[in-house]
Amino acid sequence: MVKRIAIFGSTGSIGKQTLEVIAEHKDKFSAEVLTAYTNEKLLIEQALKFNPNIVVIADEKKYEVLKDALSNTQIKVFAGEKALNEVALMNCYDIMIAAIVGYAGFQPTLNAIETGKTVGLANKETLVVAGDIVMQKAFEKKVAIIPVDSEHSAIFQCLVGEGRNKIEKVILTASGGPFLGKKPNFLVNVKRDHALQHPNWSMGAKITIDSATLMNKGLEMIEAKWLFSLQPQQIQVVIHPQSIIHSMVQFEDGSIKAQMGLPDMKLPIQYAISFPQRLTSNFPRYDFKRPSSLTFEEPDLRTFRNLVLASEALFKGGNLPCILNAANEVAVFAFLRNRIGFLDITAVVEKTMEKISFIEKPTLDDYLESDAESRNFAASLIQL
Ligand code: NAD
Ligand code: MG
């Protein structure tokens, strides 16, 4: 049976790589829904190539041009945020690849879970914003959330076959990003283009900056807590600059399992849509005959303070991760527009976390409000 895939965020880095995987396995997968924010050109190109059932463009101004370009096809065309949420509720697909970046991906992902779809989760922000609500909903609806994030896919793969065996801890590996070993006196002058150059991965702009500030690893700690029902103290971060070990699980007998491979997001994407099967791939293989070493070190928490802030949010819980995420999105956006410096990102997040009221057991509405309030406050700090 062909699995019908809905790619929310098909024009992004994860979205495009998902289409590459589908193209390699046309007998197993079809692209049923494709969505984009503003890039109608690429969406049209993808639609003509993959012939989905539905395309959605979030930016309503792009509707006419999209509709015209696809007028000779059977493809249904929708526009706007509302349409994005509604299409997520439809029954025309089996698996959602949640590949929208940031908070914008939250509601469509929650809607997919609501209607019982399997979710391949790239959009980690969804779990950072309201992990308890998302996981509770997934539990109620018996929905599998299969991680696409490489670290979490690694942990997920290490856990296959382990049944109820207890996890002592998970060890999330981090490349350290382009500024590994640098100190604040260097980072203060870092510009956008330098921060956008990641040594091992080619990704969208937001996550690339998050990787440079180590906020990405902070968000991933929170993501891991929810995905694998962990206590905060069971989550450790280790710097592993080669990005060959994608993460590890240590069990209560002390045994450590690691999942390894060359850094290539197509692998966790393919695993998420083919699970529990593994499919063939022509991705390059890691070669143990080539001299190389795998190294590990502690993160520099004095320099990369985002990791400390994210740990605080992880341990304290409530709406604090939601506040952290919202402030970070605003700050990263401002940095990408050269409005603030690299170290200001952390300052904006920290001040917003201090300012916005803490709620220990937030409802969904509390989360939505905390997100909006945090964005407003962070923006006022930057004077956007
Ligand atoms: P990207 O910026 O390359 O793509 C983002 C996609 O989301 C695009 O298709 C864009 O059109 C869409 N989008 C953006 N804002 C939107 C909005 N307001 N409404 C509707 N659609 C919108 O990002 P990416 O690198 O592909 O990352 C996507 C998600 O996957 C992120 O949450 C990221 O953290 C996660 N992730 C990415 C990678 C990677 O290698 N790129 C690895 C692990 C996790
Ligand atoms: Mg990751």
mmCIF file of C-alpha atoms in Angstrom, residues 114-342:
data_model
loop_
_atom_site.group_PDB
_atom_site.id
_atom_site.type_symbol
_atom_site.label_atom_id
_atom_site.label_comp_id
_atom_site.label_asym_id
_atom_site.label_seq_id
_atom_site.Cartn_x
_atom_site.Cartn_y
_atom_site.Cartn_z
ATOM 1 C CA GLU A 114 -6.517 15.306 16.479
ATOM 2 C CA THR A 115 -7.554 13.292 13.420
ATOM 3 C CA GLY A 116 -5.329 10.344 14.272
ATOM 4 C CA LYS A 117 -2.578 10.822 11.677
ATOM 5 C CA THR A 118 0.938 9.600 12.229
ATOM 6 C CA VAL A 119 3.254 12.592 12.551
ATOM 7 C CA GLY A 120 6.875 12.697 11.405
ATOM 8 C CA LEU A 121 7.968 15.579 13.581
ATOM 9 C CA ALA A 122 10.678 17.944 12.374
ATOM 10 C CA ASN A 123 9.021 21.000 13.914
ATOM 11 C CA LYS A 124 10.542 20.723 17.409
ATOM 12 C CA GLU A 125 9.009 24.069 18.420
ATOM 13 C CA THR A 126 5.610 22.326 18.629
ATOM 14 C CA LEU A 127 6.830 20.261 21.587
ATOM 15 C CA VAL A 128 8.710 23.155 23.153
ATOM 16 C CA VAL A 129 5.628 25.368 23.099
ATOM 17 C CA ALA A 130 3.105 22.917 24.579
ATOM 18 C CA GLY A 131 4.642 19.468 24.860
ATOM 19 C CA ASP A 132 2.241 18.268 27.557
ATOM 20 C CA ILE A 133 -0.831 19.095 25.477
ATOM 21 C CA VAL A 134 0.616 17.610 22.294
ATOM 22 C CA MET A 135 1.703 14.356 23.956
ATOM 23 C CA GLN A 136 -1.568 14.011 25.862
ATOM 24 C CA LYS A 137 -3.499 14.435 22.621
ATOM 25 C CA ALA A 138 -1.268 11.905 20.868
ATOM 26 C CA PHE A 139 -1.877 9.460 23.723
ATOM 27 C CA GLU A 140 -5.653 9.937 23.585
ATOM 28 C CA LYS A 141 -5.784 9.543 19.817
ATOM 29 C CA LYS A 142 -3.236 6.680 19.806
ATOM 30 C CA VAL A 143 -1.059 8.640 17.410
ATOM 31 C CA ALA A 144 2.589 7.813 16.834
ATOM 32 C CA ILE A 145 4.888 10.821 16.802
ATOM 33 C CA ILE A 146 8.035 9.724 15.026
ATOM 34 C CA PRO A 147 10.912 12.142 15.366
ATOM 35 C CA VAL A 148 12.643 13.509 12.278
ATOM 36 C CA ASP A 149 15.150 15.591 14.234
ATOM 37 C CA SER A 150 18.328 13.531 13.824
ATOM 38 C CA GLU A 151 19.130 13.293 17.558
ATOM 39 C CA HIS A 152 15.643 12.163 18.463
ATOM 40 C CA SER A 153 15.471 9.790 15.525
ATOM 41 C CA ALA A 154 18.729 8.314 16.850
ATOM 42 C CA ILE A 155 17.239 7.852 20.323
ATOM 43 C CA PHE A 156 14.048 6.429 18.833
ATOM 44 C CA GLN A 157 16.096 3.938 16.790
ATOM 45 C CA CYS A 158 18.132 2.965 19.870
ATOM 46 C CA LEU A 159 14.897 2.243 21.738
ATOM 47 C CA VAL A 160 13.372 -0.064 19.124
ATOM 48 C CA GLY A 161 13.163 -3.530 20.674
ATOM 49 C CA GLU A 162 13.874 -2.319 24.218
ATOM 50 C CA GLY A 163 10.277 -2.699 25.425
ATOM 51 C CA ARG A 164 10.004 -1.540 29.027
ATOM 52 C CA ASN A 165 13.745 -1.513 29.699
ATOM 53 C CA LYS A 166 14.526 1.567 31.745
ATOM 54 C CA ILE A 167 16.506 4.458 30.304
ATOM 55 C CA GLU A 168 19.122 5.828 32.698
ATOM 56 C CA LYS A 169 19.789 8.818 30.487
ATOM 57 C CA VAL A 170 19.924 10.032 26.925
ATOM 58 C CA ILE A 171 22.985 11.780 25.568
ATOM 59 C CA LEU A 172 22.182 14.352 22.923
ATOM 60 C CA THR A 173 25.126 15.094 20.683
ATOM 61 C CA ALA A 174 25.726 18.618 19.370
ATOM 62 C CA SER A 175 28.176 19.623 16.665
ATOM 63 C CA GLY A 176 28.892 22.858 18.529
ATOM 64 C CA GLY A 177 28.103 24.851 15.387
ATOM 65 C CA PRO A 178 30.374 27.268 13.536
ATOM 66 C CA PHE A 179 31.559 29.025 16.724
ATOM 67 C CA LEU A 180 32.752 26.048 18.723
ATOM 68 C CA GLY A 181 35.660 27.148 20.934
ATOM 69 C CA LYS A 182 34.935 30.856 20.436
ATOM 70 C CA LYS A 183 34.477 33.264 23.342
ATOM 71 C CA PRO A 184 32.111 36.226 23.893
ATOM 72 C CA ASN A 185 34.728 38.767 22.753
ATOM 73 C CA PHE A 186 34.598 37.061 19.341
ATOM 74 C CA LEU A 187 30.858 36.391 19.278
ATOM 75 C CA VAL A 188 29.950 39.996 19.966
ATOM 76 C CA ASN A 189 31.033 40.909 16.419
ATOM 77 C CA VAL A 190 29.582 37.916 14.596
ATOM 78 C CA LYS A 191 27.444 38.772 11.584
ATOM 79 C CA ARG A 192 24.523 36.985 9.993
ATOM 80 C CA ASP A 193 26.395 35.484 7.034
ATOM 81 C CA HIS A 194 29.065 33.942 9.224
ATOM 82 C CA ALA A 195 26.484 32.495 11.619
ATOM 83 C CA LEU A 196 24.615 30.975 8.678
ATOM 84 C CA GLN A 197 27.566 28.753 7.796
ATOM 85 C CA HIS A 198 27.096 25.486 9.620
ATOM 86 C CA PRO A 199 30.065 23.086 9.419
ATOM 87 C CA ASN A 200 28.108 19.809 9.016
ATOM 88 C CA TRP A 201 24.473 20.442 8.074
ATOM 89 C CA SER A 202 22.702 22.530 5.440
ATOM 90 C CA MET A 203 19.416 23.704 6.988
ATOM 91 C CA GLY A 204 16.893 26.548 7.040
ATOM 92 C CA ALA A 205 18.036 29.936 8.375
ATOM 93 C CA LYS A 206 16.314 29.809 11.775
ATOM 94 C CA ILE A 207 17.636 26.437 12.874
ATOM 95 C CA THR A 208 21.091 27.315 11.532
ATOM 96 C CA ILE A 209 21.244 30.349 13.824
ATOM 97 C CA ASP A 210 19.827 28.242 16.675
ATOM 98 C CA SER A 211 22.668 25.790 16.071
ATOM 99 C CA ALA A 212 25.236 28.586 16.218
ATOM 100 C CA THR A 213 23.839 29.883 19.542
ATOM 101 C CA LEU A 214 23.247 26.330 20.881
ATOM 102 C CA MET A 215 19.594 27.220 21.437
ATOM 103 C CA ASN A 216 18.849 24.392 19.028
ATOM 104 C CA LYS A 217 20.277 21.905 21.525
ATOM 105 C CA GLY A 218 18.313 23.579 24.303
ATOM 106 C CA LEU A 219 15.090 23.184 22.322
ATOM 107 C CA GLU A 220 16.074 19.579 21.639
ATOM 108 C CA MET A 221 16.464 18.836 25.356
ATOM 109 C CA ILE A 222 12.867 19.932 25.860
ATOM 110 C CA GLU A 223 11.783 17.989 22.764
ATOM 111 C CA ALA A 224 13.480 14.854 24.172
ATOM 112 C CA LYS A 225 11.754 15.226 27.526
ATOM 113 C CA TRP A 226 8.333 15.031 25.882
ATOM 114 C CA LEU A 227 9.064 12.467 23.190
ATOM 115 C CA PHE A 228 10.613 9.932 25.541
ATOM 116 C CA SER A 229 8.892 10.816 28.857
ATOM 117 C CA LEU A 230 12.171 11.726 30.536
ATOM 118 C CA GLN A 231 12.994 13.618 33.700
ATOM 119 C CA PRO A 232 15.122 16.717 33.011
ATOM 120 C CA GLN A 233 18.108 15.225 34.849
ATOM 121 C CA GLN A 234 18.101 12.241 32.461
ATOM 122 C CA ILE A 235 19.072 14.468 29.533
ATOM 123 C CA GLN A 236 22.730 15.254 28.894
ATOM 124 C CA VAL A 237 24.307 17.273 26.095
ATOM 125 C CA VAL A 238 27.753 16.476 24.770
ATOM 126 C CA ILE A 239 29.661 18.272 22.026
ATOM 127 C CA HIS A 240 30.662 15.914 19.228
ATOM 128 C CA PRO A 241 31.984 18.085 16.383
ATOM 129 C CA GLN A 242 32.012 15.368 13.703
ATOM 130 C CA SER A 243 28.215 14.721 13.892
ATOM 131 C CA ILE A 244 28.656 10.987 13.232
ATOM 132 C CA ILE A 245 27.011 9.756 16.433
ATOM 133 C CA HIS A 246 23.563 11.315 16.244
ATOM 134 C CA SER A 247 22.731 10.609 19.902
ATOM 135 C CA MET A 248 22.864 7.834 22.486
ATOM 136 C CA VAL A 249 20.788 6.048 25.093
ATOM 137 C CA GLN A 250 22.297 4.701 28.304
ATOM 138 C CA PHE A 251 20.257 1.945 29.970
ATOM 139 C CA GLU A 252 20.124 1.042 33.649
ATOM 140 C CA ASP A 253 22.752 -1.678 33.225
ATOM 141 C CA GLY A 254 25.181 0.996 31.994
ATOM 142 C CA SER A 255 25.092 -0.175 28.393
ATOM 143 C CA ILE A 256 25.114 2.658 25.853
ATOM 144 C CA LYS A 257 23.555 2.389 22.407
ATOM 145 C CA ALA A 258 24.427 4.932 19.737
ATOM 146 C CA GLN A 259 23.010 5.510 16.284
ATOM 147 C CA MET A 260 25.606 6.569 13.728
ATOM 148 C CA GLY A 261 25.957 7.632 10.131
ATOM 149 C CA LEU A 262 27.094 10.525 7.988
ATOM 150 C CA PRO A 263 25.068 13.668 8.656
ATOM 151 C CA ASP A 264 22.189 13.527 6.150
ATOM 152 C CA MET A 265 18.625 14.428 7.130
ATOM 153 C CA LYS A 266 17.213 12.188 4.419
ATOM 154 C CA LEU A 267 17.978 9.213 6.637
ATOM 155 C CA PRO A 268 15.800 10.209 9.625
ATOM 156 C CA ILE A 269 13.127 11.491 7.207
ATOM 157 C CA GLN A 270 13.022 8.171 5.360
ATOM 158 C CA TYR A 271 13.028 6.242 8.628
ATOM 159 C CA ALA A 272 10.092 8.302 9.937
ATOM 160 C CA ILE A 273 7.892 7.554 6.927
ATOM 161 C CA SER A 274 8.960 3.938 6.457
ATOM 162 C CA PHE A 275 8.951 2.930 10.162
ATOM 163 C CA PRO A 276 8.912 0.162 11.327
ATOM 164 C CA GLN A 277 10.573 -0.906 8.094
ATOM 165 C CA ARG A 278 13.952 0.218 6.850
ATOM 166 C CA LEU A 279 14.248 0.850 3.115
ATOM 167 C CA THR A 280 17.270 0.793 0.841
ATOM 168 C CA SER A 281 19.072 4.063 0.244
ATOM 169 C CA ASN A 282 21.997 5.331 -1.771
ATOM 170 C CA PHE A 283 23.005 7.888 0.873
ATOM 171 C CA PRO A 284 26.813 8.032 1.315
ATOM 172 C CA ARG A 285 28.134 5.624 3.964
ATOM 173 C CA TYR A 286 30.533 6.336 6.818
ATOM 174 C CA ASP A 287 33.855 4.709 6.034
ATOM 175 C CA PHE A 288 35.842 3.340 9.000
ATOM 176 C CA LYS A 289 38.874 2.799 6.739
ATOM 177 C CA ARG A 290 39.368 6.528 6.309
ATOM 178 C CA PRO A 291 41.416 7.900 9.204
ATOM 179 C CA SER A 292 39.200 10.010 11.398
ATOM 180 C CA SER A 293 38.487 10.364 15.072
ATOM 181 C CA LEU A 294 35.291 10.867 16.972
ATOM 182 C CA THR A 295 35.702 13.342 19.811
ATOM 183 C CA PHE A 296 33.529 14.483 22.704
ATOM 184 C CA GLU A 297 33.660 17.471 25.029
ATOM 185 C CA GLU A 298 31.546 19.393 27.502
ATOM 186 C CA PRO A 299 29.580 22.369 26.167
ATOM 187 C CA ASP A 300 30.956 25.787 27.162
ATOM 188 C CA LEU A 301 28.040 27.036 29.256
ATOM 189 C CA ARG A 302 29.714 30.340 30.142
ATOM 190 C CA THR A 303 29.828 31.333 26.489
ATOM 191 C CA PHE A 304 26.734 29.623 25.112
ATOM 192 C CA ARG A 305 24.277 30.751 27.756
ATOM 193 C CA ASN A 306 21.222 29.799 25.724
ATOM 194 C CA LEU A 307 21.834 26.260 26.857
ATOM 195 C CA VAL A 308 21.588 27.421 30.486
ATOM 196 C CA LEU A 309 18.361 29.306 29.775
ATOM 197 C CA ALA A 310 16.871 26.309 28.003
ATOM 198 C CA SER A 311 17.882 24.054 30.921
ATOM 199 C CA GLU A 312 16.116 26.405 33.281
ATOM 200 C CA ALA A 313 12.985 26.179 31.103
ATOM 201 C CA LEU A 314 13.342 22.406 30.942
ATOM 202 C CA PHE A 315 13.600 22.013 34.726
ATOM 203 C CA LYS A 316 11.002 24.611 35.653
ATOM 204 C CA GLY A 317 8.494 23.614 32.953
ATOM 205 C CA GLY A 318 5.067 25.317 32.852
ATOM 206 C CA ASN A 319 4.913 28.049 30.240
ATOM 207 C CA LEU A 320 8.643 28.866 30.517
ATOM 208 C CA PRO A 321 9.695 26.810 27.444
ATOM 209 C CA CYS A 322 6.911 28.526 25.465
ATOM 210 C CA ILE A 323 8.231 31.947 26.567
ATOM 211 C CA LEU A 324 11.808 30.953 25.728
ATOM 212 C CA ASN A 325 10.763 29.763 22.284
ATOM 213 C CA ALA A 326 8.724 32.854 21.406
ATOM 214 C CA ALA A 327 11.457 35.269 22.505
ATOM 215 C CA ASN A 328 14.048 33.251 20.636
ATOM 216 C CA GLU A 329 12.021 33.286 17.412
ATOM 217 C CA VAL A 330 11.681 37.064 17.581
ATOM 218 C CA ALA A 331 15.353 37.565 18.436
ATOM 219 C CA VAL A 332 16.640 35.221 15.719
ATOM 220 C CA PHE A 333 14.393 36.918 13.172
ATOM 221 C CA ALA A 334 15.838 40.302 14.225
ATOM 222 C CA PHE A 335 19.403 38.979 14.054
ATOM 223 C CA LEU A 336 18.754 37.643 10.526
ATOM 224 C CA ARG A 337 17.720 41.167 9.573
ATOM 225 C CA ASN A 338 20.880 42.631 11.111
ATOM 226 C CA ARG A 339 18.822 44.451 13.722
ATOM 227 C CA ILE A 340 20.585 43.007 16.769
ATOM 228 C CA GLY A 341 23.934 41.387 17.502
ATOM 229 C CA PHE A 342 24.603 37.694 18.041
#
